[in-house]
PDB file of C-alpha atoms in Angstrom:
ATOM      1  CA  MET A1303     113.031 115.244  -9.493  1.00 71.00           C
ATOM      2  CA  THR A1304     115.991 117.010  -8.371  1.00 86.00           C
ATOM      3  CA  VAL A1305     115.539 118.260  -4.479  1.00 89.00           C
ATOM      4  CA  LYS A1306     115.939 122.016  -3.841  1.00 96.00           C
ATOM      5  CA  ARG A1307     117.970 121.672  -0.344  1.00 97.00           C
ATOM      6  CA  GLY A1308     119.104 124.720   1.485  1.00 97.00           C
ATOM      7  CA  LEU A1309     121.540 125.205   4.363  1.00 97.00           C
ATOM      8  CA  ILE A1310     121.616 127.534   7.092  1.00 96.00           C
ATOM      9  CA  ILE A1311     124.610 127.797   9.682  1.00 93.00           C
ATOM     10  CA  GLY A1312     124.241 129.485  13.007  1.00 91.00           C
ATOM     11  CA  ARG A1313     125.190 129.321  16.609  1.00 93.00           C
ATOM     12  CA  MET A1314     121.766 129.904  17.835  1.00 94.00           C
ATOM     13  CA  GLN A1315     122.817 130.817  21.042  1.00 95.00           C
ATOM     14  CA  PRO A1316     119.869 130.752  21.821  1.00 96.00           C
ATOM     15  CA  PHE A1317     117.472 130.121  18.987  1.00 96.00           C
ATOM     16  CA  HIS A1318     115.247 133.075  18.393  1.00 95.00           C
ATOM     17  CA  LYS A1319     112.484 135.035  16.840  1.00 95.00           C
ATOM     18  CA  GLY A1320     115.199 136.036  13.893  1.00 92.00           C
ATOM     19  CA  HIS A1321     116.572 132.446  13.469  1.00 94.00           C
ATOM     20  CA  GLY A1322     112.812 131.249  13.007  1.00 95.00           C
ATOM     21  CA  GLN A1323     111.765 133.926  10.481  1.00 93.00           C
ATOM     22  CA  VAL A1324     115.002 133.020   8.577  1.00 93.00           C
ATOM     23  CA  ILE A1325     113.954 129.387   8.523  1.00 95.00           C
ATOM     24  CA  LEU A1326     110.450 129.656   7.804  1.00 96.00           C
ATOM     25  CA  LYS A1327     110.906 132.066   4.793  1.00 94.00           C
ATOM     26  CA  THR A1328     114.088 129.889   3.192  1.00 95.00           C
ATOM     27  CA  LEU A1329     111.329 126.787   3.473  1.00 96.00           C
ATOM     28  CA  GLU A1330     109.370 128.704   0.983  1.00 95.00           C
ATOM     29  CA  GLU A1331     112.106 128.530  -1.099  1.00 94.00           C
ATOM     30  CA  VAL A1332     113.336 125.394  -0.753  1.00 96.00           C
ATOM     31  CA  ASP A1333     111.902 121.644  -0.721  1.00 97.00           C
ATOM     32  CA  GLU A1334     113.807 120.811   2.555  1.00 97.00           C
ATOM     33  CA  ILE A1335     116.396 122.564   5.047  1.00 98.00           C
ATOM     34  CA  ILE A1336     119.531 121.990   6.734  1.00 98.00           C
ATOM     35  CA  ILE A1337     119.774 123.741   9.727  1.00 98.00           C
ATOM     36  CA  GLY A1338     123.484 123.444  11.121  1.00 96.00           C
ATOM     37  CA  VAL A1339     124.253 124.177  14.600  1.00 96.00           C
ATOM     38  CA  GLY A1340     126.950 126.049  14.790  1.00 93.00           C
ATOM     39  CA  SER A1341     129.909 125.892  17.385  1.00 94.00           C
ATOM     40  CA  ALA A1342     128.506 122.428  18.520  1.00 95.00           C
ATOM     41  CA  GLN A1343     131.609 121.613  20.698  1.00 96.00           C
ATOM     42  CA  ILE A1344     131.523 124.727  22.655  1.00 95.00           C
ATOM     43  CA  SER A1345     128.879 125.113  25.964  1.00 96.00           C
ATOM     44  CA  HIS A1346     128.805 126.746  29.300  1.00 96.00           C
ATOM     45  CA  THR A1347     130.461 129.858  28.197  1.00 95.00           C
ATOM     46  CA  LEU A1348     129.046 133.412  28.378  1.00 94.00           C
ATOM     47  CA  LYS A1349     129.280 133.724  24.382  1.00 95.00           C
ATOM     48  CA  ASP A1350     128.007 129.962  24.091  1.00 96.00           C
ATOM     49  CA  PRO A1351     126.192 128.876  26.992  1.00 96.00           C
ATOM     50  CA  PHE A1352     123.850 126.258  25.613  1.00 97.00           C
ATOM     51  CA  THR A1353     124.582 123.017  24.100  1.00 97.00           C
ATOM     52  CA  ALA A1354     124.161 121.671  20.832  1.00 97.00           C
ATOM     53  CA  GLY A1355     121.800 119.473  22.026  1.00 97.00           C
ATOM     54  CA  GLU A1356     119.867 121.942  23.980  1.00 98.00           C
ATOM     55  CA  ARG A1357     119.818 124.170  20.812  1.00 98.00           C
ATOM     56  CA  ILE A1358     118.752 121.316  18.909  1.00 98.00           C
ATOM     57  CA  MET A1359     115.811 120.841  21.123  1.00 98.00           C
ATOM     58  CA  MET A1360     115.072 124.485  20.776  1.00 97.00           C
ATOM     59  CA  ILE A1361     114.922 124.417  17.032  1.00 98.00           C
ATOM     60  CA  LYS A1362     112.796 121.064  17.016  1.00 98.00           C
ATOM     61  CA  ARG A1363     109.979 122.354  18.922  1.00 97.00           C
ATOM     62  CA  PHE A1364     109.858 125.649  17.588  1.00 98.00           C
ATOM     63  CA  LEU A1365     109.174 123.925  14.210  1.00 98.00           C
ATOM     64  CA  ALA A1366     106.706 121.676  15.760  1.00 97.00           C
ATOM     65  CA  GLU A1367     104.881 124.643  17.098  1.00 96.00           C
ATOM     66  CA  GLU A1368     104.771 125.864  13.299  1.00 97.00           C
ATOM     67  CA  ASP A1369     103.723 122.823  12.066  1.00 97.00           C
ATOM     68  CA  VAL A1370     106.700 122.093   9.951  1.00 98.00           C
ATOM     69  CA  ASP A1371     106.677 118.689   8.480  1.00 97.00           C
ATOM     70  CA  PRO A1372     109.940 116.770   9.995  1.00 97.00           C
ATOM     71  CA  LEU A1373     110.672 115.429   6.635  1.00 97.00           C
ATOM     72  CA  LYS A1374     111.297 118.971   5.345  1.00 97.00           C
ATOM     73  CA  TYR A1375     114.215 119.442   7.879  1.00 98.00           C
ATOM     74  CA  TYR A1376     117.458 118.178   8.831  1.00 98.00           C
ATOM     75  CA  ILE A1377     119.073 119.589  11.871  1.00 98.00           C
ATOM     76  CA  VAL A1378     122.902 118.752  12.478  1.00 97.00           C
ATOM     77  CA  PRO A1379     125.279 119.624  15.018  1.00 97.00           C
ATOM     78  CA  MET A1380     128.428 121.508  13.059  1.00 94.00           C
ATOM     79  CA  GLU A1381     131.569 121.674  14.830  1.00 93.00           C
ATOM     80  CA  ASP A1382     134.052 124.522  14.261  1.00 91.00           C
ATOM     81  CA  ILE A1383     137.063 123.707  12.597  1.00 91.00           C
ATOM     82  CA  GLU A1384     139.863 127.089  12.067  1.00 88.00           C
ATOM     83  CA  ILE A1385     140.957 126.301   8.956  1.00 93.00           C
ATOM     84  CA  ASN A1386     138.754 128.142   6.256  1.00 92.00           C
ATOM     85  CA  ALA A1387     140.296 126.706   3.203  1.00 92.00           C
ATOM     86  CA  ILE A1388     138.640 123.297   3.975  1.00 94.00           C
ATOM     87  CA  TRP A1389     135.779 124.499   5.806  1.00 95.00           C
ATOM     88  CA  VAL A1390     133.331 123.780   3.502  1.00 95.00           C
ATOM     89  CA  ALA A1391     134.366 120.541   2.399  1.00 96.00           C
ATOM     90  CA  HIS A1392     133.895 119.600   6.420  1.00 96.00           C
ATOM     91  CA  VAL A1393     130.374 121.156   6.214  1.00 96.00           C
ATOM     92  CA  LYS A1394     129.534 118.986   3.303  1.00 96.00           C
ATOM     93  CA  MET A1395     130.857 115.837   4.847  1.00 95.00           C
ATOM     94  CA  MET A1396     128.391 116.420   7.879  1.00 95.00           C
ATOM     95  CA  THR A1397     125.194 117.256   6.037  1.00 97.00           C
ATOM     96  CA  PRO A1398     123.012 116.001   3.312  1.00 97.00           C
ATOM     97  CA  PRO A1399     123.545 117.332  -0.177  1.00 96.00           C
ATOM     98  CA  PHE A1400     122.710 120.870  -0.760  1.00 97.00           C
ATOM     99  CA  ASN A1401     122.082 123.246  -3.715  1.00 95.00           C
ATOM    100  CA  THR A1402     122.019 126.907  -1.777  1.00 96.00           C
ATOM    101  CA  VAL A1403     123.527 128.581   1.002  1.00 96.00           C
ATOM    102  CA  TYR A1404     121.504 130.828   3.179  1.00 95.00           C
ATOM    103  CA  SER A1405     123.808 133.273   4.952  1.00 90.00           C
ATOM    104  CA  GLY A1406     124.513 136.832   6.053  1.00 85.00           C
ATOM    105  CA  ASN A1407     127.794 136.089   7.410  1.00 87.00           C
ATOM    106  CA  SER A1408     130.373 137.408   4.907  1.00 91.00           C
ATOM    107  CA  LEU A1409     132.872 134.873   5.300  1.00 92.00           C
ATOM    108  CA  VAL A1410     130.212 131.902   4.815  1.00 92.00           C
ATOM    109  CA  GLN A1411     129.134 133.805   1.550  1.00 94.00           C
ATOM    110  CA  ARG A1412     132.686 134.042   0.270  1.00 96.00           C
ATOM    111  CA  LEU A1413     133.576 130.029   1.010  1.00 95.00           C
ATOM    112  CA  PHE A1414     130.930 128.910  -0.650  1.00 96.00           C
ATOM    113  CA  GLN A1415     131.038 131.220  -3.393  1.00 96.00           C
ATOM    114  CA  GLU A1416     134.501 130.047  -3.983  1.00 96.00           C
ATOM    115  CA  GLU A1417     133.049 126.575  -4.167  1.00 96.00           C
ATOM    116  CA  ASN A1418     130.578 127.510  -6.887  1.00 96.00           C
ATOM    117  CA  TYR A1419     127.395 127.216  -4.404  1.00 96.00           C
ATOM    118  CA  GLU A1420     124.410 129.710  -4.942  1.00 96.00           C
ATOM    119  CA  VAL A1421     124.473 131.735  -1.846  1.00 96.00           C
ATOM    120  CA  LYS A1422     121.879 133.668  -0.847  1.00 94.00           C
ATOM    121  CA  SER A1423     121.373 136.356   2.023  1.00 89.00           C
ATOM    122  CA  PRO A1424     118.406 135.995   3.786  1.00 80.00           C
ATOM    123  CA  LEU A1425     115.828 138.440   4.335  1.00 69.00           C
ATOM    124  CA  PRO A1426     116.685 141.133   7.033  1.00 64.00           C
ATOM    125  CA  TYR A1427     115.216 141.177  10.621  1.00 66.00           C
ATOM    126  CA  SER A1428     116.012 143.537  13.326  1.00 68.00           C
ATOM    127  CA  ARG A1429     119.521 142.239  13.679  1.00 68.00           C
ATOM    128  CA  LYS A1430     120.458 144.762  16.910  1.00 67.00           C
ATOM    129  CA  LEU A1431     117.476 143.410  18.833  1.00 76.00           C
ATOM    130  CA  LEU A1432     117.161 140.021  17.617  1.00 84.00           C
ATOM    131  CA  SER A1433     120.599 138.891  18.328  1.00 89.00           C
ATOM    132  CA  GLY A1434     122.008 135.988  20.395  1.00 91.00           C
ATOM    133  CA  ARG A1435     124.481 138.798  22.274  1.00 92.00           C
ATOM    134  CA  GLU A1436     121.339 141.037  23.314  1.00 94.00           C
ATOM    135  CA  ILE A1437     119.115 138.064  24.238  1.00 95.00           C
ATOM    136  CA  ARG A1438     121.591 136.807  26.523  1.00 96.00           C
ATOM    137  CA  LYS A1439     122.610 140.337  27.964  1.00 96.00           C
ATOM    138  CA  ARG A1440     118.961 140.859  28.813  1.00 96.00           C
ATOM    139  CA  MET A1441     118.899 137.721  30.763  1.00 96.00           C
ATOM    140  CA  ILE A1442     121.824 137.955  32.900  1.00 96.00           C
ATOM    141  CA  GLU A1443     120.461 141.865  33.474  1.00 95.00           C
ATOM    142  CA  ASN A1444     116.880 140.344  34.441  1.00 95.00           C
ATOM    143  CA  LYS A1445     115.444 142.682  31.524  1.00 96.00           C
ATOM    144  CA  ASP A1446     112.756 141.449  29.225  1.00 96.00           C
ATOM    145  CA  TRP A1447     114.716 138.323  26.708  1.00 96.00           C
ATOM    146  CA  GLN A1448     111.696 136.364  26.389  1.00 97.00           C
ATOM    147  CA  SER A1449     109.540 138.580  23.909  1.00 96.00           C
ATOM    148  CA  LEU A1450     112.641 138.216  21.336  1.00 96.00           C
ATOM    149  CA  VAL A1451     111.927 134.264  21.213  1.00 96.00           C
ATOM    150  CA  PRO A1452     109.656 131.676  20.510  1.00 97.00           C
ATOM    151  CA  HIS A1453     107.551 130.439  23.262  1.00 96.00           C
ATOM    152  CA  SER A1454     109.167 126.675  22.731  1.00 95.00           C
ATOM    153  CA  THR A1455     112.437 128.570  23.492  1.00 97.00           C
ATOM    154  CA  ILE A1456     111.403 129.900  27.071  1.00 97.00           C
ATOM    155  CA  GLU A1457     110.101 126.164  27.819  1.00 97.00           C
ATOM    156  CA  ILE A1458     113.545 124.590  27.056  1.00 97.00           C
ATOM    157  CA  LEU A1459     115.099 127.105  29.195  1.00 97.00           C
ATOM    158  CA  LYS A1460     112.938 126.746  31.722  1.00 97.00           C
ATOM    159  CA  GLU A1461     113.745 123.029  31.512  1.00 97.00           C
ATOM    160  CA  ILE A1462     117.396 123.329  31.656  1.00 97.00           C
ATOM    161  CA  ASP A1463     117.636 126.147  34.030  1.00 96.00           C
ATOM    162  CA  GLY A1464     119.325 128.334  31.274  1.00 96.00           C
ATOM    163  CA  ILE A1465     118.750 131.614  32.837  1.00 96.00           C
ATOM    164  CA  ASN A1466     120.510 130.248  36.243  1.00 95.00           C
ATOM    165  CA  ARG A1467     123.305 128.967  34.131  1.00 96.00           C
ATOM    166  CA  ILE A1468     123.834 132.254  32.107  1.00 95.00           C
ATOM    167  CA  GLN A1469     123.705 134.527  35.301  1.00 95.00           C
ATOM    168  CA  HIS A1470     126.327 131.884  37.427  1.00 94.00           C
ATOM    169  CA  LEU A1471     128.705 132.140  34.259  1.00 93.00           C
ATOM    170  CA  SER A1472     128.432 135.645  33.896  1.00 91.00           C
ATOM    171  CA  GLN A1473     129.027 136.005  38.021  1.00 87.00           C
ATOM    172  CA  LYS A1474     132.025 133.652  37.178  1.00 71.00           C
ATOM    173  CA  GLU A1475     133.619 135.775  34.807  1.00 69.00           C
ATOM    174  CA  GLN A1476     133.079 139.010  36.946  1.00 68.00           C
ATOM    175  CA  ASN A1477     134.899 137.212  39.721  1.00 70.00           C
ATOM    176  CA  GLU A1478     137.935 136.167  37.611  1.00 70.00           C
ATOM    177  CA  SER A1479     138.139 139.838  36.084  1.00 60.00           C
TER     178      SER A1479
END
């Protein structure tokens, strides 16, 4: 029996309800999912405030909340490489084998299509509202961000003092400009 295994890659800064929707919907189409945590080497910046390990915790707790069988997913930190011509080979080296790539990113789609992978766009969700950029902005401005993320993300951010971190990073950047 051939296992149908799908791949999604995202920065997930932080993990939000849109990410959760994509993962759960993808799991309806595949036997197993590989969740690539992108830009794994970067943290403690306004664009990428959380470590790969913290984002993995957010994803694992969400999947546990949703009662997803741990045998149905892999979570793999993915460091960036800045050479598009070899990026797919890098991803393949870091992950279990996969058949299908799920991405809304046109560059990711193109790179995997050129390597003859089946590429699907995930079902759209409210990307303007459910975006890491919007959530981070709301965290900095002390506006409602909690409604945009799963309960598990809220709990992890409390545990790691994530709101204070991102607000401090924002103040630091304002002071430097």
